mmCIF file of C-alpha atoms in Angstrom:
data_model
loop_
_atom_site.group_PDB
_atom_site.id
_atom_site.type_symbol
_atom_site.label_atom_id
_atom_site.label_comp_id
_atom_site.label_asym_id
_atom_site.label_seq_id
_atom_site.Cartn_x
_atom_site.Cartn_y
_atom_site.Cartn_z
ATOM 1 C CA MET A 52 112.295 293.250 213.207
ATOM 2 C CA LYS A 53 111.044 289.973 214.685
ATOM 3 C CA ILE A 54 108.552 288.202 212.443
ATOM 4 C CA LEU A 55 106.326 285.507 213.941
ATOM 5 C CA ILE A 56 104.947 282.917 211.529
ATOM 6 C CA THR A 57 102.387 280.405 212.767
ATOM 7 C CA GLY A 58 102.067 277.313 210.603
ATOM 8 C CA ALA A 59 105.694 277.863 209.604
ATOM 9 C CA LYS A 60 106.153 274.285 208.391
ATOM 10 C CA GLY A 61 103.044 274.308 206.208
ATOM 11 C CA PHE A 62 102.971 274.959 202.473
ATOM 12 C CA ILE A 63 102.626 278.737 202.570
ATOM 13 C CA GLY A 64 104.665 279.024 205.757
ATOM 14 C CA LYS A 65 107.706 277.204 204.336
ATOM 15 C CA ASN A 66 107.704 279.387 201.241
ATOM 16 C CA LEU A 67 107.289 282.574 203.264
ATOM 17 C CA VAL A 68 110.080 281.640 205.685
ATOM 18 C CA ALA A 69 112.417 280.833 202.787
ATOM 19 C CA GLU A 70 111.757 284.140 201.024
ATOM 20 C CA LEU A 71 112.086 286.206 204.186
ATOM 21 C CA ARG A 72 115.485 284.626 204.736
ATOM 22 C CA ASN A 73 116.397 285.303 201.110
ATOM 23 C CA ARG A 74 115.613 288.947 201.828
ATOM 24 C CA LYS A 75 117.764 288.898 204.969
ATOM 25 C CA ALA A 76 114.910 289.388 207.442
ATOM 26 C CA ASP A 77 116.217 290.277 210.887
ATOM 27 C CA GLU A 78 114.668 287.378 212.802
ATOM 28 C CA VAL A 79 111.988 284.851 211.851
ATOM 29 C CA LEU A 80 110.184 283.145 214.739
ATOM 30 C CA GLU A 81 108.784 279.849 213.461
ATOM 31 C CA PHE A 82 105.829 278.330 215.292
ATOM 32 C CA ASP A 83 104.158 275.077 214.274
ATOM 33 C CA ARG A 84 102.148 272.285 215.836
ATOM 34 C CA ASP A 85 105.235 270.690 217.378
ATOM 35 C CA ASN A 86 105.996 273.860 219.350
ATOM 36 C CA SER A 87 104.715 274.414 222.876
ATOM 37 C CA LEU A 88 102.360 277.042 224.254
ATOM 38 C CA ALA A 89 105.278 278.384 226.270
ATOM 39 C CA GLU A 90 107.170 278.994 223.043
ATOM 40 C CA LEU A 91 104.139 280.758 221.559
ATOM 41 C CA GLU A 92 104.001 283.021 224.599
ATOM 42 C CA GLN A 93 107.685 283.871 224.253
ATOM 43 C CA PHE A 94 107.279 284.592 220.541
ATOM 44 C CA THR A 95 104.211 286.788 221.049
ATOM 45 C CA LYS A 96 106.012 288.707 223.750
ATOM 46 C CA ASP A 97 108.811 289.722 221.394
ATOM 47 C CA CYS A 98 107.419 289.785 217.832
ATOM 48 C CA ASP A 99 106.883 292.928 215.753
ATOM 49 C CA ILE A 100 104.435 291.406 213.241
ATOM 50 C CA VAL A 101 102.490 288.138 212.953
ATOM 51 C CA PHE A 102 101.809 286.068 209.851
ATOM 52 C CA HIS A 103 99.039 283.802 211.115
ATOM 53 C CA LEU A 104 99.102 280.888 208.657
ATOM 54 C CA ALA A 105 98.347 277.989 210.999
ATOM 55 C CA GLY A 106 95.098 276.135 210.387
ATOM 56 C CA VAL A 107 93.384 272.805 209.906
ATOM 57 C CA ASN A 108 92.225 271.700 206.441
ATOM 58 C CA ARG A 109 91.633 267.962 206.569
ATOM 59 C CA PRO A 110 90.977 266.808 210.152
ATOM 60 C CA LEU A 111 89.883 263.367 211.282
ATOM 61 C CA ASN A 112 86.749 264.886 212.793
ATOM 62 C CA GLU A 113 84.914 268.188 212.293
ATOM 63 C CA LYS A 114 85.636 269.354 215.837
ATOM 64 C CA GLU A 115 89.276 269.862 214.841
ATOM 65 C CA PHE A 116 88.213 272.594 212.395
ATOM 66 C CA GLU A 117 87.072 274.767 215.301
ATOM 67 C CA GLU A 118 90.060 273.868 217.465
ATOM 68 C CA GLY A 119 92.660 274.474 214.763
ATOM 69 C CA ASN A 120 91.154 277.558 213.129
ATOM 70 C CA ARG A 121 88.934 279.502 215.556
ATOM 71 C CA ASP A 122 90.291 278.369 218.931
ATOM 72 C CA PHE A 123 93.965 278.675 218.050
ATOM 73 C CA THR A 124 93.341 282.175 216.710
ATOM 74 C CA ASN A 125 91.839 283.061 220.095
ATOM 75 C CA THR A 126 94.905 281.582 221.821
ATOM 76 C CA LEU A 127 97.256 283.598 219.629
ATOM 77 C CA LEU A 128 95.420 286.857 220.292
ATOM 78 C CA SER A 129 95.212 286.148 224.009
ATOM 79 C CA CYS A 130 98.989 285.790 224.121
ATOM 80 C CA LEU A 131 99.467 289.092 222.295
ATOM 81 C CA LYS A 132 97.058 290.814 224.685
ATOM 82 C CA LYS A 133 98.778 289.297 227.710
ATOM 83 C CA TYR A 134 102.024 291.065 226.843
ATOM 84 C CA GLY A 135 100.415 294.216 225.486
ATOM 85 C CA ASN A 136 101.923 293.482 222.098
ATOM 86 C CA ARG A 137 100.339 295.616 219.351
ATOM 87 C CA ALA A 138 101.989 293.733 216.494
ATOM 88 C CA PRO A 139 99.908 293.813 213.278
ATOM 89 C CA VAL A 140 98.462 290.479 212.143
ATOM 90 C CA ILE A 141 98.245 289.104 208.595
ATOM 91 C CA PHE A 142 95.924 286.111 208.399
ATOM 92 C CA SER A 143 95.583 283.529 205.627
ATOM 93 C CA SER A 144 91.917 282.657 205.395
ATOM 94 C CA SER A 145 90.100 280.920 202.549
ATOM 95 C CA VAL A 146 87.474 281.723 199.932
ATOM 96 C CA GLN A 147 85.517 278.962 201.639
ATOM 97 C CA ALA A 148 84.841 281.364 204.505
ATOM 98 C CA LYS A 149 81.863 282.418 202.375
ATOM 99 C CA LEU A 150 80.546 278.847 202.190
ATOM 100 C CA ASP A 151 78.389 276.983 204.679
ATOM 101 C CA ASN A 152 80.626 273.992 205.401
ATOM 102 C CA PRO A 153 82.587 273.043 208.538
ATOM 103 C CA TYR A 154 85.903 274.327 207.205
ATOM 104 C CA GLY A 155 84.400 277.550 205.874
ATOM 105 C CA ARG A 156 82.524 278.222 209.107
ATOM 106 C CA SER A 157 85.692 277.724 211.179
ATOM 107 C CA LYS A 158 87.661 280.099 208.941
ATOM 108 C CA LEU A 159 84.878 282.691 209.127
ATOM 109 C CA ALA A 160 84.855 282.370 212.913
ATOM 110 C CA ALA A 161 88.596 283.014 212.965
ATOM 111 C CA GLU A 162 88.113 286.029 210.680
ATOM 112 C CA ASN A 163 85.419 287.459 212.952
ATOM 113 C CA THR A 164 87.638 287.004 215.975
ATOM 114 C CA LEU A 165 90.430 288.933 214.280
ATOM 115 C CA ILE A 166 88.102 291.678 213.032
ATOM 116 C CA LYS A 167 86.683 292.177 216.534
ATOM 117 C CA TYR A 168 90.208 292.249 217.978
ATOM 118 C CA SER A 169 91.257 294.924 215.481
ATOM 119 C CA GLU A 170 88.131 297.031 216.004
ATOM 120 C CA GLU A 171 88.534 296.946 219.777
ATOM 121 C CA THR A 172 92.266 297.670 219.866
ATOM 122 C CA GLY A 173 92.960 299.610 216.678
ATOM 123 C CA ILE A 174 95.689 297.094 215.862
ATOM 124 C CA PRO A 175 96.014 296.551 212.073
ATOM 125 C CA VAL A 176 94.712 293.199 210.852
ATOM 126 C CA THR A 177 94.660 292.054 207.227
ATOM 127 C CA ILE A 178 92.738 288.954 206.208
ATOM 128 C CA TYR A 179 93.399 287.271 202.862
ATOM 129 C CA ARG A 180 90.739 284.948 201.498
ATOM 130 C CA LEU A 181 92.885 282.645 199.391
ATOM 131 C CA PRO A 182 91.636 280.353 196.615
ATOM 132 C CA ASN A 183 93.601 277.294 195.454
ATOM 133 C CA VAL A 184 97.275 278.158 195.911
ATOM 134 C CA PHE A 185 99.807 276.089 193.971
ATOM 135 C CA GLY A 186 103.581 275.785 193.926
ATOM 136 C CA LYS A 187 106.508 273.839 195.316
ATOM 137 C CA TRP A 188 106.252 272.057 198.678
ATOM 138 C CA CYS A 189 102.458 271.774 198.590
ATOM 139 C CA ARG A 190 101.210 268.465 199.977
ATOM 140 C CA PRO A 191 99.539 266.204 197.370
ATOM 141 C CA SER A 192 96.288 264.365 198.067
ATOM 142 C CA TYR A 193 95.442 266.978 200.673
ATOM 143 C CA ASN A 194 93.784 270.217 199.624
ATOM 144 C CA SER A 195 95.354 271.185 196.276
ATOM 145 C CA VAL A 196 94.315 269.563 193.028
ATOM 146 C CA VAL A 197 97.378 271.061 191.338
ATOM 147 C CA ALA A 198 99.710 269.379 193.831
ATOM 148 C CA THR A 199 97.867 266.074 193.495
ATOM 149 C CA PHE A 200 97.904 266.106 189.688
ATOM 150 C CA CYS A 201 101.569 267.147 189.537
ATOM 151 C CA HIS A 202 102.636 264.476 192.004
ATOM 152 C CA ASN A 203 100.601 261.663 190.485
ATOM 153 C CA ILE A 204 101.485 262.393 186.860
ATOM 154 C CA ALA A 205 105.186 262.823 187.745
ATOM 155 C CA HIS A 206 105.065 259.436 189.516
ATOM 156 C CA ASP A 207 103.025 257.770 186.742
ATOM 157 C CA LEU A 208 100.021 257.353 189.048
ATOM 158 C CA PRO A 209 96.357 257.727 187.997
ATOM 159 C CA ILE A 210 94.394 260.925 188.580
ATOM 160 C CA GLN A 211 90.649 261.244 189.054
ATOM 161 C CA ILE A 212 88.592 263.788 187.092
ATOM 162 C CA ASN A 213 84.872 263.765 187.837
ATOM 163 C CA ASP A 214 84.046 266.795 185.699
ATOM 164 C CA PRO A 215 86.744 268.042 183.280
ATOM 165 C CA GLY A 216 84.750 271.248 182.796
ATOM 166 C CA THR A 217 85.108 272.317 186.427
ATOM 167 C CA VAL A 218 86.557 275.834 186.475
ATOM 168 C CA LEU A 219 89.580 276.543 188.684
ATOM 169 C CA ASN A 220 91.031 279.904 189.757
ATOM 170 C CA PRO A 221 94.472 279.105 191.162
ATOM 171 C CA ILE A 222 97.103 281.573 192.332
ATOM 172 C CA TYR A 223 100.849 280.962 192.561
ATOM 173 C CA ILE A 224 102.690 280.686 195.853
ATOM 174 C CA ASP A 225 105.357 283.250 194.925
ATOM 175 C CA ASP A 226 102.663 285.807 194.140
ATOM 176 C CA VAL A 227 101.055 285.124 197.523
ATOM 177 C CA VAL A 228 104.366 285.432 199.375
ATOM 178 C CA ASN A 229 105.283 288.656 197.571
ATOM 179 C CA GLU A 230 101.875 290.126 198.420
ATOM 180 C CA PHE A 231 102.217 289.126 202.082
ATOM 181 C CA ILE A 232 105.655 290.691 202.395
ATOM 182 C CA SER A 233 104.562 293.842 200.584
ATOM 183 C CA LYS A 234 101.573 294.158 202.916
ATOM 184 C CA SER A 235 103.786 293.656 205.961
ATOM 185 C CA GLU A 236 105.873 296.655 204.926
ATOM 186 C CA ASN A 237 102.922 299.074 205.009
ATOM 187 C CA ILE A 238 100.297 297.462 207.250
ATOM 188 C CA VAL A 239 101.210 299.872 210.067
ATOM 189 C CA ASN A 240 99.414 302.538 208.059
ATOM 190 C CA ASN A 241 96.130 300.655 208.492
ATOM 191 C CA THR A 242 93.809 301.804 211.245
ATOM 192 C CA GLY A 243 91.601 298.741 211.502
ATOM 193 C CA PRO A 244 90.723 295.419 209.883
ATOM 194 C CA GLU A 245 90.672 294.774 206.143
ATOM 195 C CA VAL A 246 89.587 291.732 204.156
ATOM 196 C CA ILE A 247 91.275 291.157 200.798
ATOM 197 C CA GLU A 248 89.365 288.885 198.449
ATOM 198 C CA GLU A 249 91.921 288.592 195.643
ATOM 199 C CA ILE A 250 95.644 288.404 195.067
ATOM 200 C CA LYS A 251 96.655 289.003 191.463
ATOM 201 C CA PRO A 252 97.303 287.435 189.102
ATOM 202 C CA VAL A 253 94.475 284.909 189.332
ATOM 203 C CA TYR A 254 94.431 282.281 186.589
ATOM 204 C CA THR A 255 91.338 280.616 185.131
ATOM 205 C CA LEU A 256 91.252 277.185 183.515
ATOM 206 C CA THR A 257 89.297 273.954 183.592
ATOM 207 C CA LEU A 258 90.207 270.809 185.455
ATOM 208 C CA GLY A 259 90.560 268.965 182.156
ATOM 209 C CA SER A 260 92.943 271.523 180.658
ATOM 210 C CA LEU A 261 95.021 271.494 183.844
ATOM 211 C CA ALA A 262 95.444 267.721 183.586
ATOM 212 C CA SER A 263 96.292 267.916 179.864
ATOM 213 C CA LEU A 264 98.919 270.575 180.426
ATOM 214 C CA ILE A 265 100.617 268.648 183.231
ATOM 215 C CA ARG A 266 100.567 265.451 181.135
ATOM 216 C CA SER A 267 102.272 267.367 178.324
ATOM 217 C CA PHE A 268 105.121 268.217 180.715
ATOM 218 C CA ARG A 269 105.762 264.521 181.286
ATOM 219 C CA GLU A 270 105.551 263.752 177.569
ATOM 220 C CA ASN A 271 107.981 266.559 176.725
ATOM 221 C CA ARG A 272 110.927 264.509 177.894
ATOM 222 C CA SER A 273 110.545 261.805 175.257
ATOM 223 C CA GLY A 274 109.929 264.401 172.524
ATOM 224 C CA LEU A 275 112.743 266.716 173.741
ATOM 225 C CA GLY A 276 110.225 269.529 174.028
ATOM 226 C CA VAL A 277 109.842 272.338 176.520
ATOM 227 C CA PRO A 278 106.535 274.096 177.250
ATOM 228 C CA ASP A 279 105.615 277.604 176.136
ATOM 229 C CA LEU A 280 107.270 279.500 178.962
ATOM 230 C CA ALA A 281 106.146 282.845 177.532
ATOM 231 C CA ASP A 282 102.781 282.081 179.157
ATOM 232 C CA PRO A 283 103.068 283.039 182.860
ATOM 233 C CA PHE A 284 100.736 280.325 184.141
ATOM 234 C CA THR A 285 102.471 277.591 182.123
ATOM 235 C CA ARG A 286 105.860 278.771 183.394
ATOM 236 C CA LYS A 287 104.701 278.635 187.021
ATOM 237 C CA LEU A 288 102.916 275.320 186.613
ATOM 238 C CA TYR A 289 105.953 273.747 184.921
ATOM 239 C CA ALA A 290 108.175 274.888 187.799
ATOM 240 C CA THR A 291 105.662 273.340 190.186
ATOM 241 C CA TYR A 292 105.515 270.066 188.251
ATOM 242 C CA LEU A 293 109.296 269.661 188.253
ATOM 243 C CA SER A 294 109.342 270.012 192.044
ATOM 244 C CA TYR A 295 107.292 266.789 192.253
ATOM 245 C CA LEU A 296 109.616 264.654 190.120
ATOM 246 C CA PRO A 297 110.858 261.509 191.844
ATOM 247 C CA GLU A 298 114.410 262.219 192.979
ATOM 248 C CA LYS A 299 115.725 259.226 191.040
ATOM 249 C CA GLU A 300 114.189 260.629 187.838
ATOM 250 C CA PHE A 301 115.694 264.116 187.684
ATOM 251 C CA SER A 302 117.779 262.969 184.690
ATOM 252 C CA TYR A 303 116.714 261.334 181.445
ATOM 253 C CA PRO A 304 118.792 259.855 178.607
ATOM 254 C CA LEU A 305 119.348 261.340 175.162
ATOM 255 C CA LYS A 306 119.971 259.483 171.916
ATOM 256 C CA MET A 307 123.610 259.970 170.898
ATOM 257 C CA ASN A 308 124.351 259.530 167.195
ATOM 258 C CA ILE A 309 127.942 258.245 167.275
ATOM 259 C CA ASP A 310 130.374 257.470 164.454
ATOM 260 C CA GLN A 311 134.139 257.638 163.865
ATOM 261 C CA ARG A 312 133.974 261.433 163.564
ATOM 262 C CA GLY A 313 132.449 261.967 167.009
ATOM 263 C CA SER A 314 128.802 262.362 168.011
ATOM 264 C CA PHE A 315 125.714 264.479 167.484
ATOM 265 C CA THR A 316 123.002 264.643 170.151
ATOM 266 C CA GLU A 317 119.735 266.546 170.132
ATOM 267 C CA PHE A 318 118.931 268.197 173.464
ATOM 268 C CA ILE A 319 115.793 270.322 172.884
ATOM 269 C CA ARG A 320 113.299 270.185 170.009
ATOM 270 C CA THR A 321 110.439 272.678 169.662
ATOM 271 C CA ASN A 322 108.268 273.739 166.744
ATOM 272 C CA ASP A 323 108.316 277.444 167.607
ATOM 273 C CA ARG A 324 111.845 277.940 168.991
ATOM 274 C CA GLY A 325 113.884 275.477 166.965
ATOM 275 C CA GLN A 326 116.183 272.818 168.319
ATOM 276 C CA VAL A 327 119.369 272.629 170.371
ATOM 277 C CA SER A 328 122.031 269.972 169.847
ATOM 278 C CA VAL A 329 125.498 269.111 171.107
ATOM 279 C CA ASN A 330 128.110 268.266 168.471
ATOM 280 C CA ASN A 331 131.310 266.449 169.391
ATOM 281 C CA SER A 332 134.120 266.335 166.769
ATOM 282 C CA LYS A 333 137.332 264.319 167.005
ATOM 283 C CA PRO A 334 140.709 266.013 166.269
ATOM 284 C CA GLY A 335 141.184 266.754 162.570
ATOM 285 C CA ILE A 336 137.530 266.116 161.714
ATOM 286 C CA VAL A 337 135.567 268.468 159.445
ATOM 287 C CA LYS A 338 131.776 268.518 159.699
ATOM 288 C CA GLY A 339 129.206 270.383 157.667
ATOM 289 C CA ASN A 340 129.922 271.541 154.110
ATOM 290 C CA HIS A 341 126.294 272.427 153.478
ATOM 291 C CA TRP A 342 124.023 275.467 153.305
ATOM 292 C CA HIS A 343 120.360 276.389 153.902
ATOM 293 C CA HIS A 344 117.673 278.563 152.314
ATOM 294 C CA THR A 345 115.762 279.507 155.488
ATOM 295 C CA ARG A 346 117.103 277.398 158.340
ATOM 296 C CA ASN A 347 119.696 279.390 160.309
ATOM 297 C CA GLU A 348 121.912 278.343 163.175
ATOM 298 C CA LYS A 349 124.086 279.545 166.042
ATOM 299 C CA PHE A 350 127.296 277.709 166.999
ATOM 300 C CA LEU A 351 128.914 277.994 170.434
ATOM 301 C CA VAL A 352 132.154 276.091 170.988
ATOM 302 C CA VAL A 353 132.426 275.261 174.698
ATOM 303 C CA SER A 354 135.484 272.999 174.678
ATOM 304 C CA GLY A 355 138.481 272.517 172.380
ATOM 305 C CA SER A 356 139.590 274.741 169.502
ATOM 306 C CA GLY A 357 138.691 274.904 165.848
ATOM 307 C CA VAL A 358 137.640 277.024 162.902
ATOM 308 C CA ILE A 359 134.265 277.733 161.315
ATOM 309 C CA ARG A 360 134.514 278.488 157.595
ATOM 310 C CA PHE A 361 131.967 280.182 155.319
ATOM 311 C CA ARG A 362 131.641 280.745 151.603
ATOM 312 C CA LYS A 363 128.747 282.640 150.084
ATOM 313 C CA ILE A 364 127.053 280.556 147.421
ATOM 314 C CA GLY A 365 128.196 281.673 143.962
ATOM 315 C CA THR A 366 131.431 283.257 145.220
ATOM 316 C CA SER A 367 134.966 281.995 145.860
ATOM 317 C CA GLY A 368 136.022 283.894 148.974
ATOM 318 C CA VAL A 369 136.287 281.890 152.212
ATOM 319 C CA ILE A 370 135.700 283.520 155.603
ATOM 320 C CA GLU A 371 137.171 281.971 158.770
ATOM 321 C CA TYR A 372 136.228 282.349 162.437
ATOM 322 C CA HIS A 373 138.606 280.724 164.899
ATOM 323 C CA VAL A 374 136.738 279.469 167.944
ATOM 324 C CA SER A 375 137.735 278.054 171.305
ATOM 325 C CA GLY A 376 136.280 276.985 174.602
ATOM 326 C CA GLU A 377 138.743 279.417 176.178
ATOM 327 C CA LYS A 378 136.772 282.353 174.776
ATOM 328 C CA LEU A 379 133.043 281.715 174.513
ATOM 329 C CA GLU A 380 131.400 283.481 171.594
ATOM 330 C CA VAL A 381 128.385 282.725 169.426
ATOM 331 C CA VAL A 382 128.829 282.464 165.680
ATOM 332 C CA ASP A 383 125.721 283.021 163.561
ATOM 333 C CA ILE A 384 125.357 280.769 160.525
ATOM 334 C CA PRO A 385 123.529 282.889 157.918
ATOM 335 C CA THR A 386 121.409 281.414 155.142
ATOM 336 C CA GLY A 387 122.993 281.240 151.694
ATOM 337 C CA TYR A 388 126.498 280.456 153.028
ATOM 338 C CA THR A 389 127.935 276.966 152.818
ATOM 339 C CA HIS A 390 129.810 276.306 156.045
ATOM 340 C CA ASN A 391 131.823 273.760 157.975
ATOM 341 C CA ILE A 392 133.548 273.383 161.324
ATOM 342 C CA GLU A 393 136.964 271.757 161.759
ATOM 343 C CA ASN A 394 138.644 270.575 164.945
ATOM 344 C CA LEU A 395 142.159 272.062 164.950
ATOM 345 C CA GLY A 396 143.062 270.884 168.436
ATOM 346 C CA THR A 397 144.243 267.674 170.053
ATOM 347 C CA THR A 398 141.115 267.098 172.118
ATOM 348 C CA ASP A 399 137.449 266.771 171.212
ATOM 349 C CA LEU A 400 135.758 269.911 169.916
ATOM 350 C CA VAL A 401 132.401 270.339 171.665
ATOM 351 C CA THR A 402 129.892 272.710 170.073
ATOM 352 C CA VAL A 403 126.410 273.671 171.231
ATOM 353 C CA MET A 404 124.292 274.229 168.119
ATOM 354 C CA TRP A 405 120.945 275.986 167.888
ATOM 355 C CA ALA A 406 118.850 275.729 164.712
ATOM 356 C CA SER A 407 115.847 277.915 163.961
ATOM 357 C CA GLU A 408 113.848 274.989 162.597
ATOM 358 C CA VAL A 409 113.452 271.383 163.649
ATOM 359 C CA PHE A 410 115.116 269.169 161.047
ATOM 360 C CA ASP A 411 112.536 267.690 158.682
ATOM 361 C CA PRO A 412 113.903 264.767 156.614
ATOM 362 C CA VAL A 413 111.129 265.303 154.056
ATOM 363 C CA LYS A 414 112.068 268.976 153.576
ATOM 364 C CA PRO A 415 115.578 269.174 155.040
ATOM 365 C CA ASP A 416 116.528 272.591 153.591
ATOM 366 C CA THR A 417 120.132 271.298 153.635
ATOM 367 C CA PHE A 418 122.236 271.353 150.466
ATOM 368 C CA PHE A 419 125.709 269.844 150.421
ATOM 369 C CA GLU A 420 128.536 271.905 148.918
ATOM 370 C CA ASN A 421 132.164 272.089 149.988
ATOM 371 C CA VAL A 422 133.313 275.366 151.420
#
């Protein structure tokens, strides 16, 4: 199957091309503004389906709206007609097609052209009226407030908010791409044009809350936090934000607490999911010898070899678990057991430690007692 994508280098086009290739599409024909009309003719002669994503959003003059949206749609359809190609067409329009502004009028004109084409030929056409789409590879300071806010906050640049109460209804690029591909697999069953007003899920939030959430992503680094990824919108927005990080700032330093025994470094700290640390012990070193009432932990030795010892408070029996980076296994540290970890090897013992609660020096819930 030969899939023609106009606007292939645009935001939605790049994501669609990438996913089609992930799914091992037979052949993707990419057309963008740097391609020639001759190439468009060749593509329309051979293609089996068209994703018409090309368009103009922010031209230097209003005339370009008509040329890039309505007129190019006419050119595309003329090429298909010229070769008698009955390939279905999926078109990315905009919710602004319902508004009386130059961009909206040009998108509506393109829609009407496609609807007439479908009605006259019986060729399936699906038109999607998209709201604000967000995700990786979207151009900031162009037509997406999400992209602009993510880019500017990631680069420590100011953002402008005229009305923080403005309501937004964004949709995520992966949801759009999945819908497009799903539609392409059954559009041949359509007998005429259809206009789809909504791709789910649609999210609703204010401009002010969007800015606050993105700012929290930047602040998380210094506090070792991670956002609440159980919330689908937050998870998608966080992924989007990270894609706008300056390439020289992908990494950030951690505070290593170093002494003669080795080191202890916190990696992640959250109020609802506990904290993650990396513990480095020198050969022969024993760490721990304490117990907790409520705070529980998980130890995972990833390098070196050692032993984790337990003794239930009030008893004399000692339990041992030998651990090694050669065989990764998690050891739970139950409450009410004093415990320690000893490096039995000749190299550093490296242990990833998760604790159910962030350490609070005021209420440490840590009681020292030798195993």
